[in-house]
Amino acid sequence: MGEFKSFSTSPFQLNRKGIAHSSRTWQNSEKHVYLFLGYCHHYQQVSQPTLQLFLSSPLIAQFVSFHIAAGHSLLCIRNFLSCAKCVLRWWQTKPGGNHPNFVAGLEWLQTLGLQVADQLPRPSKDPKGLADIGKWMCAADLVHTIHGAEQQSQAQMQQQGVTVETSRDMHDAALAAMIFSHLPPVRLSCIRSLVGPAYLGPCLHPDCKEPSCEGNRLSIMSESPLLMRISLPHHKNARKWGKAVIEFDVPSDLAQLLHTYLGAPRKALLEHHLLIGDACPFVFMDMHGRGFVAAAVLTLYWQKWLVSRGGVPMNPSMCRQVFVDERQSDSATSGPSNQGAAMVMGHSVKQWDKWYDMQYHPRLAQNAVDGMQSWRAAMLQSHTLAAPDLTLSTGLHCGHVLVSDSEESRYQSCCCDSDIDIDLD
């Protein structure tokens, strides 16, 4: 595993295609490797599982079948197959790596991935279907819920003072307000890694190589008037955007809430959790005073909080779909530009139709059908205003003689309408 990790994560590895894996990509690869080796050990009776097992096509096929039988998502299976291809490319750097079996193995994995994707298509989701199973809240309901939590936390702080309970309530309200309502839905990874103004240490991003980088940071620019700024140098598309930083000033209402929380309430939480050692540098922390290092921890924390506020256990990442669904709907209210909102969200508007706008196709289809009715009415009106004279004339319509095979005049026709070529001379 040490050699494979070095092969995958070394900045310069000339016998490897592409750039080095980020720390998060490597963690995912490591997870899939150990899951596969554990499956081989427990279910295939392999006493000493090693990376050589990735050379066995039958074992990989059986592991994929295990995923399918367990009802795991297509994304999970495709990520494993992608990891398996990385392991095979590493084996190709070893002596004998040019053997045709390695090339055939990569082609086989590619084919398997395509066929699995064909048999296990991504389930189509829509807001109504998600609402029916308790996994969706519309934008208005979500904003109302978060706004109520903000007002309640501030009122409790004024009435009861700074306690662990009131401090935690204000923390949760500030976290919810960061995830949705005041800002276009920022990536959760950026919110989890956000450090506070009091942190003066180096950047905490594991892949950062900039000596002067301060990391994803919440800063206080001025106290009077209060001005706070969020700077996000580390986001998903930072490399594609030429290391462009997502930076913006925090809206006044949210800035006031964050400023209040970062004072005595946050100090009360840190003092309550001193038993874990060093103070948490991150703005938001879990129930044990630690940062939300793992995405799953924040997901469970958010779902539990949302249910406690009368909502549904919706995944926090779905807030991006909720926002785009409202912005792209025919009843969208005035708000931010789509391009600017997408920039804060860390992607482009092109991604909305593909990943976030779950009603993109049915909405366009319905709008087209509705528009056809006005088009049809226009065609009918145009025909009425300029209708051609289609009455039949009883006279000759040309200078040609009439030819007829019958004595009745109604069967007479002009020779120019016939296939017969008559010489009028």
CSV table of C-alpha atoms in Angstrom, one decimal:
chain,number,residue,atom,x,y,z
A,1,MET,CA,0.0,0.0,0.0
A,2,GLY,CA,2.9,2.3,0.7
A,3,GLU,CA,4.2,1.9,-2.9
A,4,PHE,CA,0.8,2.4,-4.4
A,5,LYS,CA,0.2,5.5,-2.3
A,6,SER,CA,3.5,7.0,-3.4
A,7,PHE,CA,2.7,6.2,-7.0
A,8,SER,CA,-0.7,7.9,-6.7
A,9,THR,CA,0.1,11.0,-4.6
A,10,SER,CA,3.7,11.9,-5.6
A,11,PRO,CA,3.7,15.3,-7.4
A,12,PHE,CA,6.1,14.0,-10.0
A,13,GLN,CA,5.6,10.4,-11.2
A,14,LEU,CA,6.4,10.2,-14.9
A,15,ASN,CA,5.1,6.7,-15.4
A,16,ARG,CA,1.7,7.8,-14.1
A,17,LYS,CA,-0.9,9.4,-16.3
A,18,GLY,CA,-2.3,12.7,-15.0
A,19,ILE,CA,-1.6,14.7,-11.9
A,20,ALA,CA,-1.2,13.5,-8.3
A,21,HIS,CA,-4.2,12.4,-6.4
A,22,SER,CA,-5.5,14.9,-3.8
A,23,SER,CA,-5.6,13.8,-0.2
A,24,ARG,CA,-9.4,13.3,-0.4
A,25,THR,CA,-9.1,11.3,-3.6
A,26,TRP,CA,-6.4,9.1,-2.0
A,27,GLN,CA,-8.6,8.6,1.1
A,28,ASN,CA,-11.4,7.4,-1.1
A,29,SER,CA,-9.1,5.0,-3.0
A,30,GLU,CA,-7.7,3.6,0.2
A,31,LYS,CA,-11.2,3.0,1.4
A,32,HIS,CA,-12.2,1.0,-1.7
A,33,VAL,CA,-8.9,-1.0,-1.6
A,34,TYR,CA,-9.5,-2.1,2.0
A,35,LEU,CA,-13.2,-2.9,1.4
A,36,PHE,CA,-12.2,-5.1,-1.5
A,37,LEU,CA,-9.5,-6.9,0.4
A,38,GLY,CA,-11.8,-7.3,3.4
A,39,TYR,CA,-14.4,-8.9,1.1
A,40,CYS,CA,-11.8,-11.3,-0.3
A,41,HIS,CA,-10.7,-12.2,3.2
A,42,HIS,CA,-14.2,-12.8,4.8
A,43,TYR,CA,-16.2,-14.1,1.9
A,44,GLN,CA,-13.6,-15.7,-0.4
A,45,GLN,CA,-11.5,-17.2,2.3
A,46,VAL,CA,-8.3,-15.4,1.2
A,47,SER,CA,-6.0,-15.7,4.3
A,48,GLN,CA,-3.5,-13.0,3.3
A,49,PRO,CA,-5.2,-10.5,1.0
A,50,THR,CA,-2.8,-8.3,-1.0
A,51,LEU,CA,-3.0,-5.9,-4.0
A,52,GLN,CA,-2.4,-8.8,-6.3
A,53,LEU,CA,-6.0,-9.8,-5.9
A,54,PHE,CA,-6.9,-6.8,-8.2
A,55,LEU,CA,-5.4,-8.9,-11.0
A,56,SER,CA,-8.2,-11.5,-10.6
A,57,SER,CA,-11.1,-10.6,-12.8
A,58,PRO,CA,-13.4,-13.2,-11.2
A,59,LEU,CA,-12.9,-11.7,-7.7
A,60,ILE,CA,-13.6,-8.2,-9.0
A,61,ALA,CA,-16.7,-9.4,-10.8
A,62,GLN,CA,-17.9,-11.1,-7.6
A,63,PHE,CA,-17.3,-8.0,-5.5
A,64,VAL,CA,-19.3,-5.9,-8.0
A,65,SER,CA,-22.1,-8.5,-7.7
A,66,PHE,CA,-21.9,-8.1,-3.9
A,67,HIS,CA,-22.3,-4.3,-4.3
A,68,ILE,CA,-25.3,-4.8,-6.6
A,69,ALA,CA,-27.0,-7.4,-4.3
A,70,ALA,CA,-26.4,-5.1,-1.3
A,71,GLY,CA,-28.2,-2.3,-3.1
A,72,HIS,CA,-25.2,0.1,-3.2
A,73,SER,CA,-25.3,3.0,-5.5
A,74,LEU,CA,-24.0,3.1,-9.0
A,75,LEU,CA,-21.6,5.9,-7.9
A,76,CYS,CA,-20.1,3.6,-5.3
A,77,ILE,CA,-19.5,0.8,-7.9
A,78,ARG,CA,-18.0,3.1,-10.4
A,79,ASN,CA,-15.7,4.6,-7.8
A,80,PHE,CA,-14.4,1.1,-7.0
A,81,LEU,CA,-13.8,0.3,-10.6
A,82,SER,CA,-11.9,3.5,-11.1
A,83,CYS,CA,-9.8,2.6,-8.1
A,84,ALA,CA,-9.2,-0.9,-9.5
A,85,LYS,CA,-7.9,0.7,-12.8
A,86,CYS,CA,-5.5,2.8,-10.8
A,87,VAL,CA,-4.2,-0.3,-9.1
A,88,LEU,CA,-3.7,-2.0,-12.4
A,89,ARG,CA,-1.8,1.0,-13.8
A,90,TRP,CA,0.4,0.8,-10.8
A,91,TRP,CA,1.1,-2.9,-11.5
A,92,GLN,CA,2.0,-2.0,-15.0
A,93,THR,CA,5.1,-0.1,-13.6
A,94,LYS,CA,6.4,-3.3,-12.2
A,95,PRO,CA,8.6,-5.8,-14.0
A,96,GLY,CA,6.5,-7.6,-16.5
A,97,GLY,CA,3.9,-4.9,-16.5
A,98,ASN,CA,3.8,-4.8,-20.3
A,99,HIS,CA,2.1,-8.2,-20.4
A,100,PRO,CA,-1.0,-8.2,-22.6
A,101,ASN,CA,-3.1,-9.4,-19.6
A,102,PHE,CA,-2.6,-6.0,-17.9
A,103,VAL,CA,-3.9,-4.1,-21.0
A,104,ALA,CA,-6.8,-6.6,-21.4
A,105,GLY,CA,-7.6,-6.1,-17.7
A,106,LEU,CA,-7.9,-2.3,-18.1
A,107,GLU,CA,-10.2,-2.8,-21.1
A,108,TRP,CA,-12.2,-5.3,-19.2
A,109,LEU,CA,-12.7,-2.9,-16.3
A,110,GLN,CA,-13.8,-0.2,-18.7
A,111,THR,CA,-16.3,-2.5,-20.3
A,112,LEU,CA,-17.6,-3.7,-17.0
A,113,GLY,CA,-18.2,-0.1,-15.9
A,114,LEU,CA,-20.2,0.7,-19.0
A,115,GLN,CA,-22.3,-2.4,-18.7
A,116,VAL,CA,-23.0,-1.9,-15.0
A,117,ALA,CA,-24.0,1.7,-15.7
A,118,ASP,CA,-26.4,0.5,-18.4
A,119,GLN,CA,-28.0,-2.1,-16.0
A,120,LEU,CA,-28.1,0.2,-13.0
A,121,PRO,CA,-29.0,3.7,-14.3
A,122,ARG,CA,-29.1,6.6,-11.9
A,123,PRO,CA,-32.6,6.8,-10.4
A,124,SER,CA,-34.5,9.8,-11.7
A,125,LYS,CA,-35.4,12.1,-8.8
A,126,ASP,CA,-37.8,15.0,-8.7
A,127,PRO,CA,-38.9,17.3,-5.9
A,128,LYS,CA,-42.4,15.8,-5.6
A,129,GLY,CA,-40.9,12.2,-5.4
A,130,LEU,CA,-38.4,13.3,-2.8
A,131,ALA,CA,-41.1,15.2,-0.8
A,132,ASP,CA,-43.2,12.1,-0.8
A,133,ILE,CA,-40.4,10.1,1.0
A,134,GLY,CA,-39.6,13.0,3.3
A,135,LYS,CA,-36.3,14.1,1.7
A,136,TRP,CA,-37.2,17.5,0.3
A,137,MET,CA,-38.2,21.0,1.5
A,138,CYS,CA,-39.0,23.8,-0.8
A,139,ALA,CA,-36.9,27.0,-0.7
A,140,ALA,CA,-39.5,29.1,1.1
A,141,ASP,CA,-40.1,26.5,3.9
A,142,LEU,CA,-36.3,26.1,4.4
A,143,VAL,CA,-35.7,29.8,4.6
A,144,HIS,CA,-38.6,30.2,7.0
A,145,THR,CA,-37.3,27.4,9.2
A,146,ILE,CA,-33.7,28.8,9.3
A,147,HIS,CA,-35.0,32.4,9.9
A,148,GLY,CA,-37.1,31.1,12.9
A,149,ALA,CA,-34.0,29.4,14.4
A,150,GLU,CA,-32.0,32.7,14.0
A,151,GLN,CA,-34.6,34.7,15.8
A,152,GLN,CA,-35.2,32.1,18.6
A,153,SER,CA,-31.4,31.8,19.3
A,154,GLN,CA,-30.9,35.5,19.6
A,155,ALA,CA,-34.0,35.9,21.8
A,156,GLN,CA,-32.9,33.0,24.1
A,157,MET,CA,-29.4,34.6,24.4
A,158,GLN,CA,-30.9,37.8,25.5
A,159,GLN,CA,-33.3,36.2,28.0
A,160,GLN,CA,-31.1,33.4,29.4
A,161,GLY,CA,-27.6,34.7,28.9
A,162,VAL,CA,-24.6,32.8,27.6
A,163,THR,CA,-25.0,29.1,28.5
A,164,VAL,CA,-23.8,25.9,26.8
A,165,GLU,CA,-27.3,25.3,25.6
A,166,THR,CA,-28.0,28.8,24.3
A,167,SER,CA,-24.5,28.9,22.7
A,168,ARG,CA,-25.1,25.6,20.9
A,169,ASP,CA,-28.5,26.9,19.6
A,170,MET,CA,-26.8,30.0,18.2
A,171,HIS,CA,-24.0,27.9,16.7
A,172,ASP,CA,-26.6,25.7,15.0
A,173,ALA,CA,-28.6,28.7,13.7
A,174,ALA,CA,-25.4,30.3,12.3
A,175,LEU,CA,-24.4,27.0,10.7
A,176,ALA,CA,-27.8,26.6,9.1
A,177,ALA,CA,-27.7,30.3,7.9
A,178,MET,CA,-24.4,29.6,6.2
A,179,ILE,CA,-25.6,26.5,4.5
A,180,PHE,CA,-28.8,28.1,3.1
A,181,SER,CA,-30.8,31.3,3.2
A,182,HIS,CA,-28.4,34.2,3.2
A,183,LEU,CA,-25.9,32.9,0.6
A,184,PRO,CA,-26.1,30.9,-2.5
A,185,PRO,CA,-25.4,27.3,-1.2
A,186,VAL,CA,-21.6,27.2,-0.7
A,187,ARG,CA,-20.0,23.8,-0.9
A,188,LEU,CA,-20.1,22.0,2.4
A,189,SER,CA,-16.4,21.2,2.2
A,190,CYS,CA,-15.8,24.9,2.3
A,191,ILE,CA,-18.0,25.5,5.3
A,192,ARG,CA,-16.4,22.6,7.2
A,193,SER,CA,-12.9,23.9,6.5
A,194,LEU,CA,-13.7,27.5,7.4
A,195,VAL,CA,-11.4,28.9,10.1
A,196,GLY,CA,-12.3,31.8,12.3
A,197,PRO,CA,-10.7,35.3,12.6
A,198,ALA,CA,-8.9,34.3,15.8
A,199,TYR,CA,-6.9,31.5,14.0
A,200,LEU,CA,-3.5,32.8,13.0
A,201,GLY,CA,-1.8,29.6,12.1
A,202,PRO,CA,-0.9,28.1,8.7
A,203,CYS,CA,-3.4,26.8,6.1
A,204,LEU,CA,-5.0,23.6,7.3
A,205,HIS,CA,-5.8,22.2,3.8
A,206,PRO,CA,-3.7,19.0,3.5
A,207,ASP,CA,-2.8,19.7,-0.2
A,208,CYS,CA,-1.9,23.4,0.1
A,209,LYS,CA,1.5,24.3,-1.1
A,210,GLU,CA,1.3,28.1,-0.9
A,211,PRO,CA,3.4,29.4,1.9
A,212,SER,CA,1.3,32.6,2.3
A,213,CYS,CA,-2.1,30.9,2.1
A,214,GLU,CA,-4.4,31.4,5.1
A,215,GLY,CA,-6.9,28.8,4.0
A,216,ASN,CA,-10.7,29.1,3.8
A,217,ARG,CA,-11.2,31.9,6.2
A,218,LEU,CA,-13.9,34.1,7.8
A,219,SER,CA,-12.4,37.5,8.5
A,220,ILE,CA,-13.5,40.6,10.3
A,221,MET,CA,-12.6,43.6,8.1
A,222,SER,CA,-14.1,46.3,10.4
A,223,GLU,CA,-16.0,46.4,13.6
A,224,SER,CA,-17.8,49.7,13.0
A,225,PRO,CA,-19.6,49.4,10.7
A,226,LEU,CA,-19.4,45.6,11.0
A,227,LEU,CA,-17.9,44.1,7.8
A,228,MET,CA,-17.0,40.4,7.5
A,229,ARG,CA,-15.5,38.7,4.5
A,230,ILE,CA,-15.3,35.0,3.4
A,231,SER,CA,-12.3,33.9,1.3
A,232,LEU,CA,-12.3,30.4,-0.2
A,233,PRO,CA,-9.0,29.6,-2.0
A,234,HIS,CA,-9.6,25.9,-1.6
A,235,HIS,CA,-12.8,24.8,-3.4
A,236,LYS,CA,-13.5,22.0,-5.8
A,237,ASN,CA,-12.8,23.9,-9.0
A,238,ALA,CA,-9.8,25.9,-7.8
A,239,ARG,CA,-7.4,24.1,-10.0
A,240,LYS,CA,-9.7,24.4,-13.1
A,241,TRP,CA,-10.2,28.1,-12.4
A,242,GLY,CA,-6.4,28.8,-12.3
A,243,LYS,CA,-6.5,29.0,-8.5
A,244,ALA,CA,-9.1,31.7,-8.5
A,245,VAL,CA,-10.4,32.5,-5.0
A,246,ILE,CA,-14.1,32.7,-4.2
A,247,GLU,CA,-14.4,35.8,-2.1
A,248,PHE,CA,-17.3,38.0,-1.0
A,249,ASP,CA,-18.5,40.2,1.9
A,250,VAL,CA,-21.0,38.6,4.2
A,251,PRO,CA,-24.5,40.1,4.2
A,252,SER,CA,-25.2,42.3,7.2
A,253,ASP,CA,-27.8,40.1,9.0
A,254,LEU,CA,-25.6,37.0,8.7
A,255,ALA,CA,-22.5,39.0,9.7
A,256,GLN,CA,-24.2,40.2,12.8
A,257,LEU,CA,-25.3,36.6,13.7
A,258,LEU,CA,-21.8,35.2,13.1
A,259,HIS,CA,-20.2,38.1,15.0
A,260,THR,CA,-22.4,37.4,18.0
A,261,TYR,CA,-21.7,33.7,17.9
A,262,LEU,CA,-17.9,34.1,17.6
A,263,GLY,CA,-17.8,36.1,20.8
A,264,ALA,CA,-19.0,34.7,24.2
A,265,PRO,CA,-21.1,31.8,22.8
A,266,ARG,CA,-18.2,30.2,21.0
A,267,LYS,CA,-15.9,30.7,23.9
A,268,ALA,CA,-18.5,29.0,26.1
A,269,LEU,CA,-18.5,26.0,23.8
A,270,LEU,CA,-14.7,25.8,23.6
A,271,GLU,CA,-14.4,25.9,27.4
A,272,HIS,CA,-17.1,23.1,27.7
A,273,HIS,CA,-15.0,20.9,25.4
A,274,LEU,CA,-11.5,21.6,26.7
A,275,LEU,CA,-11.1,17.9,27.6
A,276,ILE,CA,-10.3,17.2,23.9
A,277,GLY,CA,-7.1,19.2,24.0
A,278,ASP,CA,-6.4,22.1,21.7
A,279,ALA,CA,-9.1,24.6,20.8
A,280,CYS,CA,-10.9,24.0,17.6
A,281,PRO,CA,-9.7,26.4,14.9
A,282,PHE,CA,-12.8,26.0,12.7
A,283,VAL,CA,-15.8,28.2,12.9
A,284,PHE,CA,-18.3,25.4,13.3
A,285,MET,CA,-17.8,22.3,15.5
A,286,ASP,CA,-19.6,19.1,16.4
A,287,MET,CA,-21.1,18.1,19.8
A,288,HIS,CA,-17.6,17.2,21.0
A,289,GLY,CA,-16.0,20.5,20.1
A,290,ARG,CA,-14.2,19.2,17.0
A,291,GLY,CA,-14.4,20.4,13.5
A,292,PHE,CA,-16.7,18.6,11.0
A,293,VAL,CA,-13.7,16.8,9.4
A,294,ALA,CA,-15.9,14.1,7.8
A,295,ALA,CA,-18.7,15.1,5.5
A,296,ALA,CA,-20.9,12.3,7.0
A,297,VAL,CA,-20.7,13.9,10.5
A,298,LEU,CA,-22.0,17.2,9.2
A,299,THR,CA,-24.8,15.4,7.2
A,300,LEU,CA,-26.1,13.6,10.4
A,301,TYR,CA,-25.7,16.8,12.5
A,302,TRP,CA,-27.7,18.9,10.0
A,303,GLN,CA,-30.4,16.2,9.5
A,304,LYS,CA,-30.9,15.9,13.3
A,305,TRP,CA,-31.1,19.7,13.7
A,306,LEU,CA,-33.6,20.1,10.8
A,307,VAL,CA,-35.9,17.4,12.2
A,308,SER,CA,-35.8,19.1,15.6
A,309,ARG,CA,-37.0,22.3,13.9
A,310,GLY,CA,-40.0,20.5,12.4
A,311,GLY,CA,-38.3,19.8,9.0
A,312,VAL,CA,-37.4,16.5,7.3
A,313,PRO,CA,-34.1,14.6,7.3
A,314,MET,CA,-32.9,16.2,4.1
A,315,ASN,CA,-29.3,15.9,3.1
A,316,PRO,CA,-27.6,19.3,3.4
A,317,SER,CA,-26.1,18.9,0.0
A,318,MET,CA,-29.6,18.9,-1.4
A,319,CYS,CA,-29.9,22.6,-0.5
A,320,ARG,CA,-28.1,23.3,-3.8
A,321,GLN,CA,-30.8,21.5,-5.7
A,322,VAL,CA,-33.5,23.3,-3.7
A,323,PHE,CA,-31.9,26.6,-4.6
A,324,VAL,CA,-31.5,25.9,-8.3
A,325,ASP,CA,-35.1,24.5,-8.5
A,326,GLU,CA,-36.5,27.8,-7.3
A,327,ARG,CA,-34.2,29.9,-9.4
A,328,GLN,CA,-35.0,28.0,-12.6
A,329,SER,CA,-38.7,27.7,-12.0
A,330,ASP,CA,-41.3,29.8,-13.8
A,331,SER,CA,-42.3,31.4,-10.5
A,332,ALA,CA,-38.8,32.4,-9.4
A,333,THR,CA,-38.6,35.6,-7.4
A,334,SER,CA,-36.1,38.3,-8.0
A,335,GLY,CA,-32.7,37.4,-6.7
A,336,PRO,CA,-29.0,36.9,-7.6
A,337,SER,CA,-27.9,36.4,-11.2
A,338,ASN,CA,-27.5,32.8,-12.1
A,339,GLN,CA,-23.9,33.3,-13.1
A,340,GLY,CA,-23.0,35.0,-9.9
A,341,ALA,CA,-24.8,32.4,-7.7
A,342,ALA,CA,-23.1,29.6,-9.6
A,343,MET,CA,-19.7,31.2,-8.9
A,344,VAL,CA,-20.3,31.3,-5.1
A,345,MET,CA,-21.5,27.7,-5.3
A,346,GLY,CA,-18.2,26.8,-6.9
A,347,HIS,CA,-19.2,25.8,-10.4
A,348,SER,CA,-20.8,27.2,-13.6
A,349,VAL,CA,-24.4,27.6,-14.7
A,350,LYS,CA,-23.8,24.8,-17.2
A,351,GLN,CA,-23.8,22.4,-14.3
A,352,TRP,CA,-27.3,23.4,-13.2
A,353,ASP,CA,-29.1,21.7,-16.0
A,354,LYS,CA,-27.0,18.5,-15.7
A,355,TRP,CA,-26.8,18.0,-11.9
A,356,TYR,CA,-28.9,20.5,-9.9
A,357,ASP,CA,-32.1,21.4,-11.9
A,358,MET,CA,-34.1,18.2,-11.4
A,359,GLN,CA,-37.1,19.6,-13.3
A,360,TYR,CA,-35.1,20.8,-16.3
A,361,HIS,CA,-36.5,18.4,-18.9
A,362,PRO,CA,-40.2,18.3,-17.8
A,363,ARG,CA,-40.3,22.1,-17.4
A,364,LEU,CA,-38.9,22.7,-20.9
A,365,ALA,CA,-41.2,20.2,-22.4
A,366,GLN,CA,-44.3,21.7,-20.7
A,367,ASN,CA,-43.2,25.2,-21.6
A,368,ALA,CA,-42.9,24.1,-25.3
A,369,VAL,CA,-46.3,22.5,-25.3
A,370,ASP,CA,-47.9,25.6,-23.7
A,371,GLY,CA,-46.1,27.9,-26.2
A,372,MET,CA,-47.5,25.8,-29.1
A,373,GLN,CA,-51.0,27.0,-28.2
A,374,SER,CA,-50.2,30.7,-28.8
A,375,TRP,CA,-48.3,29.6,-32.0
A,376,ARG,CA,-51.3,27.7,-33.2
A,377,ALA,CA,-53.6,30.7,-32.5
A,378,ALA,CA,-51.2,33.0,-34.5
A,379,MET,CA,-51.3,30.6,-37.4
A,380,LEU,CA,-55.1,30.6,-37.4
A,381,GLN,CA,-55.3,34.3,-37.3
A,382,SER,CA,-52.7,34.7,-40.1
A,383,HIS,CA,-54.8,32.4,-42.2
A,384,THR,CA,-58.0,34.4,-41.5
A,385,LEU,CA,-56.4,37.7,-42.4
A,386,ALA,CA,-54.8,36.6,-45.7
A,387,ALA,CA,-56.8,33.6,-46.9
A,388,PRO,CA,-56.4,32.9,-50.6
A,389,ASP,CA,-59.4,32.6,-53.0
A,390,LEU,CA,-59.9,28.9,-53.5
A,391,THR,CA,-63.2,29.1,-55.5
A,392,LEU,CA,-63.3,27.0,-58.7
A,393,SER,CA,-63.7,28.9,-62.0
A,394,THR,CA,-66.1,27.6,-64.6
A,395,GLY,CA,-64.1,29.2,-67.4
A,396,LEU,CA,-61.0,28.1,-69.1
A,397,HIS,CA,-57.9,28.7,-66.9
A,398,CYS,CA,-55.5,28.6,-69.7
A,399,GLY,CA,-55.3,29.0,-73.4
A,400,HIS,CA,-55.1,25.3,-74.1
A,401,VAL,CA,-57.8,23.2,-75.7
A,402,LEU,CA,-59.8,20.8,-73.6
A,403,VAL,CA,-59.5,17.1,-74.0
A,404,SER,CA,-62.0,14.6,-72.8
A,405,ASP,CA,-62.7,10.9,-73.0
A,406,SER,CA,-66.3,11.6,-72.0
A,407,GLU,CA,-69.2,13.5,-73.4
A,408,GLU,CA,-69.9,15.1,-70.0
A,409,SER,CA,-68.2,18.4,-69.5
A,410,ARG,CA,-67.3,17.7,-65.9
A,411,TYR,CA,-64.8,15.2,-67.0
A,412,GLN,CA,-63.1,17.6,-69.4
A,413,SER,CA,-59.5,18.6,-68.5
A,414,CYS,CA,-56.8,20.8,-69.9
A,415,CYS,CA,-54.1,19.0,-71.7
A,416,CYS,CA,-51.5,20.8,-69.6
A,417,ASP,CA,-52.8,18.8,-66.6
A,418,SER,CA,-52.3,15.6,-68.5
A,419,ASP,CA,-49.2,13.5,-69.1
A,420,ILE,CA,-50.1,13.5,-72.8
A,421,ASP,CA,-47.8,15.7,-74.9
A,422,ILE,CA,-50.0,17.3,-77.6
A,423,ASP,CA,-48.7,19.4,-80.4
A,424,LEU,CA,-51.0,22.4,-80.6
A,425,ASP,CA,-49.7,23.4,-84.0
